[in-house]
mmCIF file of C-alpha atoms in Angstrom:
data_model
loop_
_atom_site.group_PDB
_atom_site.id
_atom_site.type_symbol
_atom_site.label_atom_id
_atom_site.label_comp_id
_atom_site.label_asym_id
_atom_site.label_seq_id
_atom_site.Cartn_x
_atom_site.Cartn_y
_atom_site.Cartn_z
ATOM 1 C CA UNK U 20 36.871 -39.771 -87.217
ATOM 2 C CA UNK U 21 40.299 -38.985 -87.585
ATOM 3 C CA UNK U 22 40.289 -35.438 -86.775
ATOM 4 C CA UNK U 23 38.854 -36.814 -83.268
ATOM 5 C CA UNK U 24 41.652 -39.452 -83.208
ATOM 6 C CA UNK U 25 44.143 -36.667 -83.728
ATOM 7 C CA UNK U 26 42.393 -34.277 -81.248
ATOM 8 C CA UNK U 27 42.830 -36.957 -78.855
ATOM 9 C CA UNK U 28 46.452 -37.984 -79.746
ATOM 10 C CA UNK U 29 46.978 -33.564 -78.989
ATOM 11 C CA UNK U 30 45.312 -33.849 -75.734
ATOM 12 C CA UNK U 31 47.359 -36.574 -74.596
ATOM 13 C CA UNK U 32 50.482 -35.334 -75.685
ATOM 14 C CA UNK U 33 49.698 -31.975 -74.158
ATOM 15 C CA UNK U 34 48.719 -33.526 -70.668
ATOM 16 C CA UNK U 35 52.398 -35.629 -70.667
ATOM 17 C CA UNK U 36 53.835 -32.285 -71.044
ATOM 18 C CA UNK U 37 52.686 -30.312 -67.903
ATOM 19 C CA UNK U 38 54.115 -31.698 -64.512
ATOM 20 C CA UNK U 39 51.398 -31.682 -61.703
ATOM 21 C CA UNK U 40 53.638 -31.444 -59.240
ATOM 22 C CA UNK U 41 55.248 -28.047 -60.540
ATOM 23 C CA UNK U 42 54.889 -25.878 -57.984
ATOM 24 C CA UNK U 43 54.065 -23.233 -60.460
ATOM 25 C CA UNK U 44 51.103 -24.683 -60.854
ATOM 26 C CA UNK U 45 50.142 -25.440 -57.340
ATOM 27 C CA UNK U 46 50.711 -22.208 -56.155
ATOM 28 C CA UNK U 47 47.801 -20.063 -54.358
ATOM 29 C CA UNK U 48 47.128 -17.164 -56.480
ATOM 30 C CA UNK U 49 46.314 -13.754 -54.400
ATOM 31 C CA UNK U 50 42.742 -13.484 -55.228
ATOM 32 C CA UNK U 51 42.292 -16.958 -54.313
ATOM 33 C CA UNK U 52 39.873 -16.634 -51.347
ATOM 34 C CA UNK U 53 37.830 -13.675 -53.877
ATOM 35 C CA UNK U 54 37.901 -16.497 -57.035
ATOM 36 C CA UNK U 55 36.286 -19.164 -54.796
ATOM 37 C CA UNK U 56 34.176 -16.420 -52.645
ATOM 38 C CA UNK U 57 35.708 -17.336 -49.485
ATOM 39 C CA UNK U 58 33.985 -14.225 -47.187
ATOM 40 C CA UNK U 59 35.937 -12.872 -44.080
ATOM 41 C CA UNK U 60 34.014 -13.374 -40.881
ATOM 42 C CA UNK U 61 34.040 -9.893 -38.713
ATOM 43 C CA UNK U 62 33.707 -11.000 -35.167
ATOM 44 C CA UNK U 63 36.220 -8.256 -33.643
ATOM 45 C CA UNK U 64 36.304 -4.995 -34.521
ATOM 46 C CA UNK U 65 38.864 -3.318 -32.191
ATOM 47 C CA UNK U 66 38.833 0.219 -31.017
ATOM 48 C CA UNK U 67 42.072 2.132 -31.470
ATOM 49 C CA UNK U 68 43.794 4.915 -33.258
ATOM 50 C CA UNK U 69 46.172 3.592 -36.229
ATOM 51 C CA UNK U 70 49.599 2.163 -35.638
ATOM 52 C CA UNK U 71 52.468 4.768 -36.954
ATOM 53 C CA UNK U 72 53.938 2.278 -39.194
ATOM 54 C CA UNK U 73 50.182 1.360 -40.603
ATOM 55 C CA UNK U 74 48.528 2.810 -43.805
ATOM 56 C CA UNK U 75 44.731 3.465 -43.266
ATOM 57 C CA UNK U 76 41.549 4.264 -45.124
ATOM 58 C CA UNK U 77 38.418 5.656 -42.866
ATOM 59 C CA UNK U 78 35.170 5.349 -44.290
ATOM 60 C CA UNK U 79 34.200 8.446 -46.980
ATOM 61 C CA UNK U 80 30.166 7.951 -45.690
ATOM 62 C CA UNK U 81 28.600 9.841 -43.047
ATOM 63 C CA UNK U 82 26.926 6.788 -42.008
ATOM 64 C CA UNK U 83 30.189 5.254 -40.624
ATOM 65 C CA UNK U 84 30.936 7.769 -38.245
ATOM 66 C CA UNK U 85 29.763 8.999 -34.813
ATOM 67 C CA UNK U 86 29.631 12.157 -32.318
ATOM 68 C CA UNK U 87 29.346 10.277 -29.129
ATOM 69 C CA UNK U 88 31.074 10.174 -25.567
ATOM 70 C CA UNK U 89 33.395 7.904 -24.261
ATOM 71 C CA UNK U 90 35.270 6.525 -21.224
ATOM 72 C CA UNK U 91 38.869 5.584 -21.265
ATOM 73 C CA UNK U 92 40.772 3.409 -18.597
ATOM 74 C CA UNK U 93 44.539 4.198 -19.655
ATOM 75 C CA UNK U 94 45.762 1.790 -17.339
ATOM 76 C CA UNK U 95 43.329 -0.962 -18.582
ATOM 77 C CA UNK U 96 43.563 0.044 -22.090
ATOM 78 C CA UNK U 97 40.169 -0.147 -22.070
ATOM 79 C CA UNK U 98 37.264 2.125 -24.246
ATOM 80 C CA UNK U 99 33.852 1.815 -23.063
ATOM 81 C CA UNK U 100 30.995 3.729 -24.396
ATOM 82 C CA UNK U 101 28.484 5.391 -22.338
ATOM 83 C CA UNK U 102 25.143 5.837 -22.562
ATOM 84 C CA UNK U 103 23.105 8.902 -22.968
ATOM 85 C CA UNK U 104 21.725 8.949 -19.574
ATOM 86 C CA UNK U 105 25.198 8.823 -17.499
ATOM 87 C CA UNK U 106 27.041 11.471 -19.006
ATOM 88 C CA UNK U 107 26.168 14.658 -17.054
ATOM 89 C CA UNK U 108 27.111 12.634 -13.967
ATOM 90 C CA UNK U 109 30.247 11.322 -15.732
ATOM 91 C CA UNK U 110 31.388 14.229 -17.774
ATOM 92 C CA UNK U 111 34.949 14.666 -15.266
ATOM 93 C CA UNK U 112 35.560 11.335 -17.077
ATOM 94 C CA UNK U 113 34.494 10.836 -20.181
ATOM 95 C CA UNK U 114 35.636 12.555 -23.354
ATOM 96 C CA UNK U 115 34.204 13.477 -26.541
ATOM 97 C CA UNK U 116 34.762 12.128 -29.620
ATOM 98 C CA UNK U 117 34.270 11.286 -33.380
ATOM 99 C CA UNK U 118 34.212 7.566 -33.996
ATOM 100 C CA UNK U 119 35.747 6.263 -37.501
ATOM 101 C CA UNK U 120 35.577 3.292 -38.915
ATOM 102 C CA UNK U 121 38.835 2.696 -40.454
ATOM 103 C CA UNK U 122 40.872 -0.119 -42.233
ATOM 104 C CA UNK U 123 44.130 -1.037 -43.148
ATOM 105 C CA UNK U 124 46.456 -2.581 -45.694
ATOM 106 C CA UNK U 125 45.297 -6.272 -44.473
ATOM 107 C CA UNK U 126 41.519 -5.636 -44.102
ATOM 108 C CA UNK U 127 41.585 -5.093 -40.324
ATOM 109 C CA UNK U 128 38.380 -2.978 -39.985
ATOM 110 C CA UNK U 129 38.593 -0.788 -36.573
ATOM 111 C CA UNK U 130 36.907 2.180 -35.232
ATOM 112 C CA UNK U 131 39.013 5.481 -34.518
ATOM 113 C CA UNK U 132 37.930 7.498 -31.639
ATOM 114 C CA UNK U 133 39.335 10.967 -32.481
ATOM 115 C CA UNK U 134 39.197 13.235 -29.701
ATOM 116 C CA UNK U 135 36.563 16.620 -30.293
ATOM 117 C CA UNK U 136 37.274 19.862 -28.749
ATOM 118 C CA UNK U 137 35.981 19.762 -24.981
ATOM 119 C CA UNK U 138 32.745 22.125 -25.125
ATOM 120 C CA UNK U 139 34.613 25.287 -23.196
ATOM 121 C CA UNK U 140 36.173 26.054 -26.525
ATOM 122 C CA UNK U 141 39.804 25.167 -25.977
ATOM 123 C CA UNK U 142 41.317 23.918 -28.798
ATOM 124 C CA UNK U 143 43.809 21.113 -28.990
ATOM 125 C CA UNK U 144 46.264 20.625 -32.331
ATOM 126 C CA UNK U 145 46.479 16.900 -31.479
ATOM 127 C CA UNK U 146 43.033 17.189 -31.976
ATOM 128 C CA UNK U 147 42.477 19.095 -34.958
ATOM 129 C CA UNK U 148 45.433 17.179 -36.752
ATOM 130 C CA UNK U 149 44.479 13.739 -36.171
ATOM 131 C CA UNK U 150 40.956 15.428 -37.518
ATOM 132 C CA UNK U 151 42.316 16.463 -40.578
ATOM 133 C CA UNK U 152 44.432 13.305 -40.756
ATOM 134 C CA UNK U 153 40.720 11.196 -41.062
ATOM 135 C CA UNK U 154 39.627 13.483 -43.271
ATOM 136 C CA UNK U 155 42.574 12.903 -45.527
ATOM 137 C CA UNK U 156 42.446 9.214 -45.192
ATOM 138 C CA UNK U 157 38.485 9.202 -46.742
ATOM 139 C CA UNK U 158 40.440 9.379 -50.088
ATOM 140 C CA UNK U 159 43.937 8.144 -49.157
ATOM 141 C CA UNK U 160 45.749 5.647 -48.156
ATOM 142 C CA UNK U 161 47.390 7.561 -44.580
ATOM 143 C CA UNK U 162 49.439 6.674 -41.916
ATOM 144 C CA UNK U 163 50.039 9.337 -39.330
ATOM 145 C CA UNK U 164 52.836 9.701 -36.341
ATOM 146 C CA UNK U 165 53.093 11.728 -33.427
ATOM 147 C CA UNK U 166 55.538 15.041 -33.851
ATOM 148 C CA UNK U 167 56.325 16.517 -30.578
ATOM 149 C CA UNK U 168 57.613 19.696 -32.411
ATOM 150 C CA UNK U 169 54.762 20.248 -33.877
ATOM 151 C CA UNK U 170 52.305 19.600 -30.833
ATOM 152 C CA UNK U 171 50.385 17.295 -33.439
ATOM 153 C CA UNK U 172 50.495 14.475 -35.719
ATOM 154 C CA UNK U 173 52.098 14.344 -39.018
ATOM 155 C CA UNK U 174 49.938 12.419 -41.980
ATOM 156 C CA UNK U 175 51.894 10.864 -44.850
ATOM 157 C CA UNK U 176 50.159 9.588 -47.898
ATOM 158 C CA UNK U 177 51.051 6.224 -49.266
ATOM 159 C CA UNK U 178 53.648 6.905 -52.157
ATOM 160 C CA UNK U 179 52.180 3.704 -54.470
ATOM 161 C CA UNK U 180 49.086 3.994 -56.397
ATOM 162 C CA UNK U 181 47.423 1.512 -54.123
ATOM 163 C CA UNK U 182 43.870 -0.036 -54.642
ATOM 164 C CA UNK U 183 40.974 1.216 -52.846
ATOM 165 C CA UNK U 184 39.925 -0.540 -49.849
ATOM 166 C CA UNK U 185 36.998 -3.488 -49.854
ATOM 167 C CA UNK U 186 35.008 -2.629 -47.178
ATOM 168 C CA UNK U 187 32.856 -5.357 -45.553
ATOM 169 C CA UNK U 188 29.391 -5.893 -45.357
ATOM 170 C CA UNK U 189 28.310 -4.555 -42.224
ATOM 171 C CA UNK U 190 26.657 -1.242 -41.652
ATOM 172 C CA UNK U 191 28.110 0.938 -38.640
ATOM 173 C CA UNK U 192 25.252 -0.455 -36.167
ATOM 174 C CA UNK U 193 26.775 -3.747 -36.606
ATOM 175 C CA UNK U 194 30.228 -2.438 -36.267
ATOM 176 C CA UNK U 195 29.507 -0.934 -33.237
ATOM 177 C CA UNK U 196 27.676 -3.873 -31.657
ATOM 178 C CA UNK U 197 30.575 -5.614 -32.084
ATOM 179 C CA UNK U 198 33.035 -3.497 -30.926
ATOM 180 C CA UNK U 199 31.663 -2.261 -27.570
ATOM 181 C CA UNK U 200 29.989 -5.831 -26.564
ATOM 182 C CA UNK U 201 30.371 -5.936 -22.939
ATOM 183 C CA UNK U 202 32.197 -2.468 -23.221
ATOM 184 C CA UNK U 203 28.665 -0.342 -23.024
ATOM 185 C CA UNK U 204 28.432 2.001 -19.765
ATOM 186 C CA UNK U 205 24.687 1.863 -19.153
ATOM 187 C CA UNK U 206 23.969 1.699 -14.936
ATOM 188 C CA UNK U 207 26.066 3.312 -12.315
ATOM 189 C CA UNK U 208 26.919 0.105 -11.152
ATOM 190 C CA UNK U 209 29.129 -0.521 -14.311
ATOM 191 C CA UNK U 210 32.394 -2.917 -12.998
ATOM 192 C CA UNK U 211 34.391 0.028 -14.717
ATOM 193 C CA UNK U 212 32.783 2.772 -12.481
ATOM 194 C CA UNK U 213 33.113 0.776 -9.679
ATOM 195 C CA UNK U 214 36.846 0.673 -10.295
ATOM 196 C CA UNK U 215 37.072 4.294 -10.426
ATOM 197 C CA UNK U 216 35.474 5.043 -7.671
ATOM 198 C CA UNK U 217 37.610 2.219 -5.785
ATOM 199 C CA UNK U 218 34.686 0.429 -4.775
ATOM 200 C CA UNK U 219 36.742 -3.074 -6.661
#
């Protein structure tokens, strides 16, 4: 009995002792949202090529990536992708590319259209260097930035030993669902066709 007494009498002291209000002790840890499983919604996935200032990771699995053709409106900034069926009729317009998913220090998940060498052969070293750049970043953390010297991009690797990414839940289908909703050339009579051939 008095062991419990005593026990008691510790406890007591011990809770005197700590201030509640110290903000020490009120302070968000960084893994908070992970402790109490707290789970990002994705519900944009934008589709862009990584800032110059921005370290990146792109996705080491074959899964996450795509051959596939695309349309570009520069002065829109706007990416649409095109459907099977439209690009003979398009091909003036539409480039090819590999699609990465890719995502950076704070979590943003995007997908990286890298352009592919046109089907004549030519060979571009933007190309090829923001190719090898992707490559690099399926095991680094990468940032890359244009150099007009050398007709290409330059890729520097993070100098910290930083943590691999966390990748979210989604598989590539998904990603892509959600990046090219109401971006998806299907039917000559697309809005963004119509703008180019100045029919809006």
């Amino acid at each position: 009995m008095s062991d419990t007494k005593s026990a008691d009498r510790n406890q007591a002291v011990l809770s005197q002792s700590i201030d509640p209000f110290d903000p020490k002790s009120l302070r968000l840890t960084q893994d908070f949202s992970t402790s109490v499983g707290v789970q990002k919604i994705l519900n944009r996935v934008p589709v862009r090529k990584p800032g110059p200032q921005e370290f990146f990771r792109v996705h080491p699995s074959e899964d996450y990536r795509l051959d596939t053709a695309i349309l570009e409106l520069k002065e829109e900034r706007e990416v649409y992708l095109v459907a099977p069926a439209l690009r003979g009729e398009m091909f003036a317009e539409i480039k090819l590319v590999r699609i990465y998913t890719s995502i950076n220090r704070q979590g943003v998940v995007a997908l990286w259209p890298c352009k592919l060498s046109p089907p004549d052969g030519r060979t571009s070293s933007w190309h090829e260097t923001a190719l090898a750049a992707a490559e690099l970043a399926m095991s680094k953390w990468v940032k890359i930035q244009a150099d007009m010297s050398l007709g290409g991009y330059q890729a520097f690797v993070a100098a910290g030993d930083l943590p691999d990414p966390t990748w979210p839940g989604k598989t590539f289908h998904e990603l892509l669902r959600i990046a090219f909703s109401g971006s998806y050339i299907d039917t000559p009579n697309h809005p963004a066709l119509r703008r180019l051939r100045g029919e809006e």
